[in-house]
Structures are given as structure tokens and as C-alpha cells.
mmCIF file of C-alpha atoms in Angstrom:
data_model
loop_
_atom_site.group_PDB
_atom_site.id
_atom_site.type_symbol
_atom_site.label_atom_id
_atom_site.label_comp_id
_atom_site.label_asym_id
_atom_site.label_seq_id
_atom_site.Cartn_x
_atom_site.Cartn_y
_atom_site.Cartn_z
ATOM 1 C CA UNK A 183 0.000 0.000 0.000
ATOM 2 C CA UNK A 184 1.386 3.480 -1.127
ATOM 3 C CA UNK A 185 0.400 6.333 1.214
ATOM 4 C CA UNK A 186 1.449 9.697 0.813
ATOM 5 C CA UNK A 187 1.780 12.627 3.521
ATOM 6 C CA UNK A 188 2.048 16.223 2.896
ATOM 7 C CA UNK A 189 3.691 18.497 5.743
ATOM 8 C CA UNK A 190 3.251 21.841 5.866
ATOM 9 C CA UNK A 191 3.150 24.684 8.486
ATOM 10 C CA UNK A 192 0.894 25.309 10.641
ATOM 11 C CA UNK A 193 -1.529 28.193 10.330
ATOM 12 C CA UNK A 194 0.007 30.299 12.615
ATOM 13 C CA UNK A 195 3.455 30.055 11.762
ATOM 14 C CA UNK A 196 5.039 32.293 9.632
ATOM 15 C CA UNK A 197 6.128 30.436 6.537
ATOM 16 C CA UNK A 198 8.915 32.713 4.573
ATOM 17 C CA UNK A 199 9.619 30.408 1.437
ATOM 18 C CA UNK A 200 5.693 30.195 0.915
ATOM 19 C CA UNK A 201 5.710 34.051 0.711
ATOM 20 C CA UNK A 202 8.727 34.817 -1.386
ATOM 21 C CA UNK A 203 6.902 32.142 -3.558
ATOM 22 C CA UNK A 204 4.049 34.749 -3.281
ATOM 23 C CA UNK A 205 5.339 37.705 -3.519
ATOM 24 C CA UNK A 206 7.245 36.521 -7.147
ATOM 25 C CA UNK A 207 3.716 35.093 -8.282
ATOM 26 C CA UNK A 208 2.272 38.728 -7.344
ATOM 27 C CA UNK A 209 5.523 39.866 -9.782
ATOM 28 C CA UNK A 210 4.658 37.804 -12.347
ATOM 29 C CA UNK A 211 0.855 39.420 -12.495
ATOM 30 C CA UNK A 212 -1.010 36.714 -10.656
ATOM 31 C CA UNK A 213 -2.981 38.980 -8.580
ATOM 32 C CA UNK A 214 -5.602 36.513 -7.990
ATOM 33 C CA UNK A 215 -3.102 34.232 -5.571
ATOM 34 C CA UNK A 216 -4.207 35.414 -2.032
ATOM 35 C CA UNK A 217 -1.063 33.036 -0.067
ATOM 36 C CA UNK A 218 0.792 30.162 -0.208
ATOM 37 C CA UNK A 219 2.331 27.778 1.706
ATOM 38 C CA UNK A 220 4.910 25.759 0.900
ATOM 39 C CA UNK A 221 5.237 22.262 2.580
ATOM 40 C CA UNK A 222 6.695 18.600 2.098
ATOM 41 C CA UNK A 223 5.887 15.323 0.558
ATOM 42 C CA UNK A 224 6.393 11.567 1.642
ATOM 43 C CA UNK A 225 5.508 8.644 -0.480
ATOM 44 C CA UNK A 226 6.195 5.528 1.897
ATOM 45 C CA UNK A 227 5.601 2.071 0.555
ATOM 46 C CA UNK A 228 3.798 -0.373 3.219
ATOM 47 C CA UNK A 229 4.303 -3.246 2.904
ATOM 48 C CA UNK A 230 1.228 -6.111 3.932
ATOM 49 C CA UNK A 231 -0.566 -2.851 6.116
ATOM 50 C CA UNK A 232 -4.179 -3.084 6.179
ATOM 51 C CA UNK A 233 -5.710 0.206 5.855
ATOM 52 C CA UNK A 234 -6.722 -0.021 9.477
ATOM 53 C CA UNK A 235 -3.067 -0.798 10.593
ATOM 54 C CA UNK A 236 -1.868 2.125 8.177
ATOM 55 C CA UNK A 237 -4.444 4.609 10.227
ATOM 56 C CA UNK A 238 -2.409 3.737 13.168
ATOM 57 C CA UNK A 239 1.156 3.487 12.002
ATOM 58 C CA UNK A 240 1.397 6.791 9.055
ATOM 59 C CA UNK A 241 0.286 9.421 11.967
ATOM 60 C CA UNK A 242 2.659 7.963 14.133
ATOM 61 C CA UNK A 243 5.120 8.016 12.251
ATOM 62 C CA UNK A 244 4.472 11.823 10.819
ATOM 63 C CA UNK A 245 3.914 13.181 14.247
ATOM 64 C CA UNK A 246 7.412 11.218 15.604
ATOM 65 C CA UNK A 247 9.716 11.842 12.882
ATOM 66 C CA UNK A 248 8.539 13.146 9.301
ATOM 67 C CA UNK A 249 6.646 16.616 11.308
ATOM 68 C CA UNK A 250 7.681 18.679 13.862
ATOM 69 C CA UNK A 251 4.582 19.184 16.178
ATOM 70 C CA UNK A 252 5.802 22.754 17.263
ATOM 71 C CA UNK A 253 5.420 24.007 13.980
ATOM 72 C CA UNK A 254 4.301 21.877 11.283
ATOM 73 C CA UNK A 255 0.755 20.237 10.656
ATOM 74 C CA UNK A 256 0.232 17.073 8.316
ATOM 75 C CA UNK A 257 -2.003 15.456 6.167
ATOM 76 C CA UNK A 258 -2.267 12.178 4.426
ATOM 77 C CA UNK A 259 -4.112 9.459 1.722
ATOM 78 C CA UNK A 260 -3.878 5.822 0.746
ATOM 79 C CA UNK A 261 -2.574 6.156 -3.099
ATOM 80 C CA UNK A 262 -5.060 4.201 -5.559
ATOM 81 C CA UNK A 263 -3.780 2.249 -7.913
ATOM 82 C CA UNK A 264 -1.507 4.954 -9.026
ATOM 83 C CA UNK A 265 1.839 3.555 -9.446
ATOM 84 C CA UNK A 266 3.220 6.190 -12.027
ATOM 85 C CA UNK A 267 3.209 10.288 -11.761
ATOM 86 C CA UNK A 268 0.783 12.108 -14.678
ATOM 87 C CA UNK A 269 2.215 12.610 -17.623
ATOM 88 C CA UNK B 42 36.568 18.751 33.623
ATOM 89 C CA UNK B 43 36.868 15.813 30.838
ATOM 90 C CA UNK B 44 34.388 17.436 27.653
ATOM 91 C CA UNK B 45 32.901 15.073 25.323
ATOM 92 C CA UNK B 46 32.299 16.898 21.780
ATOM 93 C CA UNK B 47 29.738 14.313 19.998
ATOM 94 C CA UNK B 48 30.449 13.505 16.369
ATOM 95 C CA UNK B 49 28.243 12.979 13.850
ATOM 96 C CA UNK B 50 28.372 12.295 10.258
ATOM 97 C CA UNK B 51 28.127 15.813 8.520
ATOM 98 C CA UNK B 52 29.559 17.474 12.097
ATOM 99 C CA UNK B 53 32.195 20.357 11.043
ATOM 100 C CA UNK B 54 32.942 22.202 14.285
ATOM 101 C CA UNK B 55 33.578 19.072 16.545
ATOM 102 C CA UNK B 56 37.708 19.675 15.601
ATOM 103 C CA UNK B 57 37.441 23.140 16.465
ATOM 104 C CA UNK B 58 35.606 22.924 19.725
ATOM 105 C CA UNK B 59 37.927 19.884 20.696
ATOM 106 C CA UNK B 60 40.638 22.263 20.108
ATOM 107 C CA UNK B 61 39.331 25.059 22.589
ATOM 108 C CA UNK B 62 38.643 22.904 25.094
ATOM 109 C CA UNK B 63 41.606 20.809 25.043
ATOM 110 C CA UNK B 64 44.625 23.757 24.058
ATOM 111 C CA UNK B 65 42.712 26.581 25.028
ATOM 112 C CA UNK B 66 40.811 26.191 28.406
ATOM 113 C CA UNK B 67 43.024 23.244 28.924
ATOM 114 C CA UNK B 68 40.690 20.319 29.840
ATOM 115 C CA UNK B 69 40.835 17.183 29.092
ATOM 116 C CA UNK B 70 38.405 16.226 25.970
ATOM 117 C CA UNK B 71 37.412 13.139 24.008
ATOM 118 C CA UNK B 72 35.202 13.300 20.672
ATOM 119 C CA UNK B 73 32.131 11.436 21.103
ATOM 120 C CA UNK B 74 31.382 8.317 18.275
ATOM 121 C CA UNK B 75 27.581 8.625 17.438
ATOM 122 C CA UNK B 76 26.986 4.904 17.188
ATOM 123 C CA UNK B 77 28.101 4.389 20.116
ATOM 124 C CA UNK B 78 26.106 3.936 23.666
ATOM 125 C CA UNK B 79 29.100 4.931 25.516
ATOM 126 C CA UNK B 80 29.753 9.227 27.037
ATOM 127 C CA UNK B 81 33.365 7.954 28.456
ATOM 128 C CA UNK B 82 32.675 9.611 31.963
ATOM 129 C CA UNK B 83 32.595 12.735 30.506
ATOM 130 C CA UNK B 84 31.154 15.713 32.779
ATOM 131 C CA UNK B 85 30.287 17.765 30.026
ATOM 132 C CA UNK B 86 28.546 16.863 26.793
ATOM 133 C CA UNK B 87 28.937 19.299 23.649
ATOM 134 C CA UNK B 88 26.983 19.104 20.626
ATOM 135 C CA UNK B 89 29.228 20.682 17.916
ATOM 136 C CA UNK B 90 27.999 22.713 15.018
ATOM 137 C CA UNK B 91 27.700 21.198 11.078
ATOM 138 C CA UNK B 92 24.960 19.244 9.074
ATOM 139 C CA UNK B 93 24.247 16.163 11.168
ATOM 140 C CA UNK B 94 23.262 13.564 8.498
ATOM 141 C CA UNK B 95 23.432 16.144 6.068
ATOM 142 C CA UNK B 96 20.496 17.876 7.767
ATOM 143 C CA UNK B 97 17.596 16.188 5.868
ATOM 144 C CA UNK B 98 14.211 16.417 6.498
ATOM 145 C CA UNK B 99 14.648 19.455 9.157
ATOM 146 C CA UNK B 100 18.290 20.390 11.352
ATOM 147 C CA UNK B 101 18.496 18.100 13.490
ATOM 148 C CA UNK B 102 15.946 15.953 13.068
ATOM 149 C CA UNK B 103 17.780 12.382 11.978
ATOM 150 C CA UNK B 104 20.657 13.085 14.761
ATOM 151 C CA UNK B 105 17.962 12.906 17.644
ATOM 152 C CA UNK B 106 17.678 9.361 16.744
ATOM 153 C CA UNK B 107 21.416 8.449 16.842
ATOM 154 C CA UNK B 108 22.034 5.853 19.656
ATOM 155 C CA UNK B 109 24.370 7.915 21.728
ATOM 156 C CA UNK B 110 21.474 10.386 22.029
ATOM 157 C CA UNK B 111 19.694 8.385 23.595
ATOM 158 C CA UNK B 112 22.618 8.477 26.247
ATOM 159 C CA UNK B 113 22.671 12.025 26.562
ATOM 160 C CA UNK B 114 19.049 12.336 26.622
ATOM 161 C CA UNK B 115 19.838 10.305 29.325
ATOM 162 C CA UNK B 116 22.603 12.127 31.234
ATOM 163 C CA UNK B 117 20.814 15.453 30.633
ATOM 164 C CA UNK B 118 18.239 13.927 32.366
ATOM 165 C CA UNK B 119 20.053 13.207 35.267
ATOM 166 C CA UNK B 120 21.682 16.828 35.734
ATOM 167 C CA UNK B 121 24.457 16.591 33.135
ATOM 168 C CA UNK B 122 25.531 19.733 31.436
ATOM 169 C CA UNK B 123 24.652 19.920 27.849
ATOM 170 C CA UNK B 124 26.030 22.562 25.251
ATOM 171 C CA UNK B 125 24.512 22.363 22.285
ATOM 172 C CA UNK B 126 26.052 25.230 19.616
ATOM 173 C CA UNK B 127 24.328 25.690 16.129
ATOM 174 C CA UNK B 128 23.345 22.374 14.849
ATOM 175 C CA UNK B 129 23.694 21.169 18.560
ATOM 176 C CA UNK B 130 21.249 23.288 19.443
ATOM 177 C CA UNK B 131 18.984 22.173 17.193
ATOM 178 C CA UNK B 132 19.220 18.770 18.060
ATOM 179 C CA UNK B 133 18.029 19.855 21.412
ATOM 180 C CA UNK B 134 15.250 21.396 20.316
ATOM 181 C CA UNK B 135 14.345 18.597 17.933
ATOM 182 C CA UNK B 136 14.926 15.754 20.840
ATOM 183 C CA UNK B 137 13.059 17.893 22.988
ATOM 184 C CA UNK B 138 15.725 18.567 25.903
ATOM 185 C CA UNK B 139 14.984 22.472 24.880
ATOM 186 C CA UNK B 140 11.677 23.893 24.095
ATOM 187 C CA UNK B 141 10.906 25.531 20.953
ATOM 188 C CA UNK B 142 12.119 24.886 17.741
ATOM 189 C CA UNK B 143 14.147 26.794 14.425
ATOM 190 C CA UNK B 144 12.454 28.328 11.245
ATOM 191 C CA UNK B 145 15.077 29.153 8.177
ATOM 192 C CA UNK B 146 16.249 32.763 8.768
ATOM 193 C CA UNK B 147 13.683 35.509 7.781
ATOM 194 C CA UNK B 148 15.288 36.215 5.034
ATOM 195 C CA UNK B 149 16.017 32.745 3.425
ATOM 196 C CA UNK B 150 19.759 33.225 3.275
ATOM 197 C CA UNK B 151 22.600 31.364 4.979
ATOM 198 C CA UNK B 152 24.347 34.103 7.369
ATOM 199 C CA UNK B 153 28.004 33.648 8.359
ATOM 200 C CA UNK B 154 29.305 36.753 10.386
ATOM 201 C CA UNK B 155 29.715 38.182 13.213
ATOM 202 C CA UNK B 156 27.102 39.278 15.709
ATOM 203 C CA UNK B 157 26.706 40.926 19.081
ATOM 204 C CA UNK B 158 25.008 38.932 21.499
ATOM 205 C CA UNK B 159 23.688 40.476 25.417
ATOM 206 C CA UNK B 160 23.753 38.053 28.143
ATOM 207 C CA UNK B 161 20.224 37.857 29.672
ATOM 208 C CA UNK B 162 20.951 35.946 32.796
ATOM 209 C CA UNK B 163 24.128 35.703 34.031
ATOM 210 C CA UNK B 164 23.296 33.432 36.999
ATOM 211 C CA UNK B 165 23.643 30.486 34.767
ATOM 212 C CA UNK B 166 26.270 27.374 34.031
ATOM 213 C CA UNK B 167 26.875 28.438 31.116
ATOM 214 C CA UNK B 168 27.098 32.324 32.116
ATOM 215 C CA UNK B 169 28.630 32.748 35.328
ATOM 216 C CA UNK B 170 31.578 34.368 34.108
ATOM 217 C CA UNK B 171 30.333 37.195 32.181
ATOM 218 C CA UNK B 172 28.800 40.325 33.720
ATOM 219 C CA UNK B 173 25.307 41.494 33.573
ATOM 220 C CA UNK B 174 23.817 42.650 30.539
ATOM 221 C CA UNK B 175 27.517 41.647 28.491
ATOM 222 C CA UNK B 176 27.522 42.313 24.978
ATOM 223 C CA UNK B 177 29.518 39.122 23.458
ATOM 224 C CA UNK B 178 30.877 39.524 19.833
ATOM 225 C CA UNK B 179 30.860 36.266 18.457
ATOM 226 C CA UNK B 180 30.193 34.546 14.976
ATOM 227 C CA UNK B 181 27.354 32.615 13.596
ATOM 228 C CA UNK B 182 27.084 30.511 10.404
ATOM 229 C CA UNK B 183 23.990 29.283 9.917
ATOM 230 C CA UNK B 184 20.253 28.665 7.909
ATOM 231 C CA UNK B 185 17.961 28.031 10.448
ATOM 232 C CA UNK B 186 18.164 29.773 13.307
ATOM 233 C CA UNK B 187 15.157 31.676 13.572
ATOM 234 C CA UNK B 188 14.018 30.644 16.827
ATOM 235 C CA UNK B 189 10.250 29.851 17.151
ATOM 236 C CA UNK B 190 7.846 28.964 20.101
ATOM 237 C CA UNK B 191 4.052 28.852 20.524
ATOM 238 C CA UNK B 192 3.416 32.250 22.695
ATOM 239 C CA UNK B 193 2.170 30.189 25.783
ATOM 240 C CA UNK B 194 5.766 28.353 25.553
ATOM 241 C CA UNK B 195 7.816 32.007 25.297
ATOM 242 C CA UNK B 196 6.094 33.029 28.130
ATOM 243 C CA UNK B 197 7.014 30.116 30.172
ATOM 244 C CA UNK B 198 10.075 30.603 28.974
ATOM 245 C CA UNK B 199 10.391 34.268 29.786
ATOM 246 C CA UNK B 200 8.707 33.494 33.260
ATOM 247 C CA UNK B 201 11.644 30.674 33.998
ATOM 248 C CA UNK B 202 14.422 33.016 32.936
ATOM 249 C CA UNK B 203 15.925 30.525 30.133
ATOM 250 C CA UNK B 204 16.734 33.187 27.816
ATOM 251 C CA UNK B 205 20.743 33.272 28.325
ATOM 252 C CA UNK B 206 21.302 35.623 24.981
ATOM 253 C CA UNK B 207 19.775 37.860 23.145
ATOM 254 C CA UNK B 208 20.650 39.548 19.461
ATOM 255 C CA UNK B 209 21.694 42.803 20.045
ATOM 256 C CA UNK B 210 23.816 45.935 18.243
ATOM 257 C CA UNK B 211 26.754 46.361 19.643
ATOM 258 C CA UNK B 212 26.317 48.634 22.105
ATOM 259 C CA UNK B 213 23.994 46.059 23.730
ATOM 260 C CA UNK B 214 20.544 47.313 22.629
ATOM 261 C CA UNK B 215 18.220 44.699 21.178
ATOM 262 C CA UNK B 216 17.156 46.148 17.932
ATOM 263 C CA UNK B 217 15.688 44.847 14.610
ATOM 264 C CA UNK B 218 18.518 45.285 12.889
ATOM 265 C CA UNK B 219 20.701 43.231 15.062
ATOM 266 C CA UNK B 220 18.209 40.340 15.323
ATOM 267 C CA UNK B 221 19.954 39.126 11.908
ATOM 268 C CA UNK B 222 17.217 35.585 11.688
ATOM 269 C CA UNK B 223 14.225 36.962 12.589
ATOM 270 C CA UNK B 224 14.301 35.193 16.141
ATOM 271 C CA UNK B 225 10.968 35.498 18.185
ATOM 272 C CA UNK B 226 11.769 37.606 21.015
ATOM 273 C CA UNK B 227 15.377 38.199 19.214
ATOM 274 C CA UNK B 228 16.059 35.002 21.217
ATOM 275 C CA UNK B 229 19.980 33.586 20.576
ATOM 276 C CA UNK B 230 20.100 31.282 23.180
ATOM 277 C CA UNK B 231 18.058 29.396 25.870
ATOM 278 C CA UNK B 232 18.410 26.822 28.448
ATOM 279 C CA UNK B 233 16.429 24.253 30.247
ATOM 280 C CA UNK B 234 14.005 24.849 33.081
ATOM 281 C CA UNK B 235 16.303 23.163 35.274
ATOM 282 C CA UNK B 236 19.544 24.930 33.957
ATOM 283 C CA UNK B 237 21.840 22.078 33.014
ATOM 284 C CA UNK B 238 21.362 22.286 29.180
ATOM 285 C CA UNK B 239 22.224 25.262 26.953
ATOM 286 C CA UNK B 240 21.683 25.771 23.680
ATOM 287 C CA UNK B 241 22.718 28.738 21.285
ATOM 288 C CA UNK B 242 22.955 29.216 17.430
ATOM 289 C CA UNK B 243 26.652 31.490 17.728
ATOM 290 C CA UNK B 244 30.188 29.752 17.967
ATOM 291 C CA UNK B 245 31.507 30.517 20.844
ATOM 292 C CA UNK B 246 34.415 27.791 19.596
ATOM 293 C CA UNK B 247 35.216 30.207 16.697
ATOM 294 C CA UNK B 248 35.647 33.036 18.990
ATOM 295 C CA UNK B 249 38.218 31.907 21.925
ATOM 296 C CA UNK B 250 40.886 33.087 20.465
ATOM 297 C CA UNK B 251 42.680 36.643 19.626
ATOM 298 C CA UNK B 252 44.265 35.149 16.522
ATOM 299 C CA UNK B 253 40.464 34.499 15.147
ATOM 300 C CA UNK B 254 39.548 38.463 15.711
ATOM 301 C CA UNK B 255 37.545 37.462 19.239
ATOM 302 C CA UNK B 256 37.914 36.136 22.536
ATOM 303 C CA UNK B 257 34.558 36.348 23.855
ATOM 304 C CA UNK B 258 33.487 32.949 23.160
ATOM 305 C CA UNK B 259 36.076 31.948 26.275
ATOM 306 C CA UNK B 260 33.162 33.521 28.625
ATOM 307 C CA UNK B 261 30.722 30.674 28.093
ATOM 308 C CA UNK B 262 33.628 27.285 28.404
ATOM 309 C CA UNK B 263 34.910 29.465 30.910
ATOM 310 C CA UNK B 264 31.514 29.391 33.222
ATOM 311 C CA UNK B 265 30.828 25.868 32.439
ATOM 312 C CA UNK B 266 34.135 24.710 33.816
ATOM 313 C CA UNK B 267 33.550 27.052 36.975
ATOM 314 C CA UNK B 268 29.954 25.691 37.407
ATOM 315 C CA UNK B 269 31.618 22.421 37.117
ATOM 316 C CA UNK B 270 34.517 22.119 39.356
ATOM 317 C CA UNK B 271 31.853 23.798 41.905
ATOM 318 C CA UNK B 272 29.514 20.799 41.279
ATOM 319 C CA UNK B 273 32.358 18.585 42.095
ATOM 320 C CA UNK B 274 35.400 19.551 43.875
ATOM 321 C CA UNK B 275 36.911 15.778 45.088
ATOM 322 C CA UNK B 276 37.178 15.376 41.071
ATOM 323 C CA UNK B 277 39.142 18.738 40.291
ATOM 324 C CA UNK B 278 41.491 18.055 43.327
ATOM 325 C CA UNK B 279 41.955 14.195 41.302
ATOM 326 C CA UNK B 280 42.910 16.040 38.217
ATOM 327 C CA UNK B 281 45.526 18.356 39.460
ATOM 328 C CA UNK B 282 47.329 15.436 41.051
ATOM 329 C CA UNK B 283 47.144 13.733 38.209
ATOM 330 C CA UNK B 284 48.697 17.027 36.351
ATOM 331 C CA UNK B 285 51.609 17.402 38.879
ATOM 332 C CA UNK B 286 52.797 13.657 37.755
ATOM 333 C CA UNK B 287 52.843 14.478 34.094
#
């Protein structure tokens, strides 16, 4: 089972990449981007988890090592049958 | 005192603080094998600066995990001093020995130079030494060091007196200017609740000698070993003898 977790800052932290991003988008005449926020992806490959054993184990493991609690958030999905990127 | 300077791979200021410790404040030191489960009786554990397994996924985060951490989460635990200087520091803030943790600089850039830095408590291990309100002019070399905490956290920290250093200019006022990373509450360095660990983002190791443009550095090794030898006097009378036979 493929799962993938995005990590990203929490709301209230100030996220400085995210708003150079921004501010070059706002450059670039994309007035209509209000933010963003830049963040982090993990693919991890489990191997024989149930889904209900992967509910346990992929928070775990993003709250102990992949996120820091203090000042990151984190969310995360089972990948579908989707072994290859888009085209 | 014997020093322990811990070496990971990706470490780059573990010769350099060996050096000061050993030739410069003249105690006896031993580098530190991350592997290993062994601190070699040390009574002082430093955390050098560098990019501890080459600093992926956050600084500091893959070093927490190292098995001799787990023996100085251990000995911290138990009252040992802790020094923990750049990356070191943010070890301790990622194995949660320090509270708080580092955001890259405010202004996404790596800053190597020097900076003024005011001591905020001088009734500390790692402080003793240095007057009240002392502007030290030492260097810092780093990415992330902009020091964050939730607000109830600062204040507990505020409240506890663990801020040991400040930014400052360098006549010793804390200005926006001078707070070079964008540190919440302009916040350099910090210790524990119980005062045994320190950790700071500037190199006090690259600043202990008169040759390298600034001595002030000295103040902090300087207070440890005082705090030290206080802590245990049978060992530093041990040590001497053992000098006199040499």
C-alpha cells in the first residue's frame, strides 16, 4: 500500500519560502493568488498494512519523525492504484 | 573537567571545539562516536555545530535518533551539562531537551558573520563568568536559526528566565537590525528549566581566540568549567594530582 503525507506549516506560523513564492507570483501578475504555503511530501511504501493498521502506524510516524509538532501540521491518503506520476 | 564533543556524520565544528577545550581552556576532551552507547565519563557533553546527516528532512531531526542520544538524553536527564552550539542546538530542540524549535532565517539566506550577542541571565552554568547585561561579539554561520515557540511556551520561557542571549547591536541594545534571523523575542540562546542544558545558534568555539579576531566565546567554556569544578570539587582536586605527575 502506497500512502502519501504532505507536511506543511501550521496556520500560525510564519512560513517565509511560501511568501517569497508569493510575492514573485504577485511579480509575475497573478494577482488573484491570495497566499501560499509551501510544505513537504512523503511517499512511503507499506508493505502487507491493512488500511486499518496504516491509520495507526502513518500518523505515528508523521507526528514522531517526518513533522515537527511545534510548527508543522500534516495530512495524508492511501494512493489508488496509481503507481506512475501524470504525464 | 573531561568534555565530550559528539560527532556525527556531517559534524564540522567538533575539531574546532575539541581544540578550545583541550589547548585553550586546557581540559581534558574526548570526541564522542555517534553509534556508540558509551559518554566515556565525561562531565560535560557538547553538541558541535555542522549538518548532522546532512540535515535532511529538518536540522536536526535524523541526529535525535542516533544511539548515543539516547545516552545524553539520558545524562541530561540526570543533571548533566549539555552545550549544544548551532546544529547542537537544534538537536536539542528537535529531541526535545529544549523547548521551541528553528524556522530558516527571515530572510532565506545562509548568514556567516559576526554578531553581538547580550547576556540575559548571568546566573547560569553556562554564564557565570560574564557580567550582567555583556555584549559578546561572536560569529554565527547558519540557515535556520530563527528561533520559534508557541506564545504560551515564550512566556514560560520568559517566566523561567531561560533566555541566556539575546541579538543585540553592539552597544547592547536589542534592535531589529541586530536580530539578523528573525528570532521570536530576538532570542539567541536558551536553556532548560532546570539549567543544566544550553543551547545557542553562535560559535563561541570560533571566537576563543585573539588570533580568530575574538575572545569572547572563552566567557561561556569558561563558566561551564567554573559551574563544574563547583559541582564537584573531590574530582578537580583528582585532576591536578594527576597534572603534577605528568
Amino acid at each position: 500500500m502506497k500512502v502519501r503525507i504532505l507536511v506543511s506549516f501550521k496556520d500560525s506560523v510564519l512560513d517565509p519560502q511560501g511568501q517569497t513564492v508569493k510575492n514573485a507570483l504577485h511579480t509575475m501578475g497573478y494577482a488573484a493568488v491570495k497566499d501560499v504555503r509551501q510544505g513537504k511530501v512523503f511517499e512511503l511504501d507499506l508493505e502487507g498494512a491493512t488500511k486499518k493498521e496504516a491509520e495507526t502506524l502513518v500518523p505515528e510516524i508523521a507526528r514522531r519523525v517526518l513533522a515537527n509538532p511545534i510548527i508543522e501540521k500534516f495530512d495524508w491518503e492511501i494512493l489508488k492504484g496509481r503507481q506512475g506520476s501524470s504525464p | 573537567m573531561k568534555f565530550g564533543v559528539v560527532q556525527f556524520p556531517g559534524s564540522n565544528c567538533d575539531f574546532d571545539t575539541f581544540h578550545v577545550l583541550r589547548n585553550v581552556m586546557k581540559q581534558d576532551a574526548v570526541m564522542l562516536w555517534h553509534k556508540d552507547h558509551d559518554l566515556k565519563g565525561v562531565d560535560c557533553v557538547v553538541l558541535p555545530g555542522g549538518f548532522s546527516y546532512g540535515d535532511y528532512l529538518r536540522s536536526g531531526a535524523i541526529a535525535r535518533f542516533s544511539p548515543l542520544m539516547q545516552e545524553v538524553k539520558a545524562f541530561a536527564r540526570g543533571g548533566g551539562r549539555v552545550l549544544g552550539i548551532c546544529n547542537g542546538f537544534q538537536i536539542l530542540l528537535e529531541l526535545g531537551l529544549l523547548p521551541g524549535a528553528m524556522l530558516r532565517n527571515k530572510n532565506l539566506k545562509f548568514l556567516c558573520r559576526h554578531v553581538h550577542i547580550r547576556v540575559e541571565n548571568e546566573k547560569t552554568d553556562f554564564t557565570r563568568a560574564a557580567k550582567k547585561g555583556q555584549v559578546l561579539r561572536i560569529p554565527i554561520a547558519h540557515f535556520d536559526g530563527n528561533y520559534y515557540a508557541p506564545a504560551g511556551v515564550l512566556k514560560d520561557i520568559e517566566r523561567h528566565r531561560q533566555v541566556v542571549f539575546r541579538y543585540c547591536d553592539a552597544g547592547g541594545t536589542i534592535t531589529e537590525e541586530a536580530n539578523v534571523n528573525g528570532s521570536l523575542a530576538a532570542i539567541a540562546g536558551i536553556r532548560n528549566r532546570e539549567g543544566n542544558v544550553l543551547g545557542l545558534m553562535p560559535h563561541p568555539e570560533r571566537a576563543s581566540e585573539a588570533l580568530l579576531g575574538s575572545e569572547d566565546g572563552r566567557t561561556i567554556f569558561a563558566s561551564l568549567i567554573l559551574s563544574l569544578e563547583g559541582r564537584k570539587p573531590a574530582r578537580r582536586a583528582a585532576v591536578r594530582k594527576k597534572t603534577g605527575h605528568d
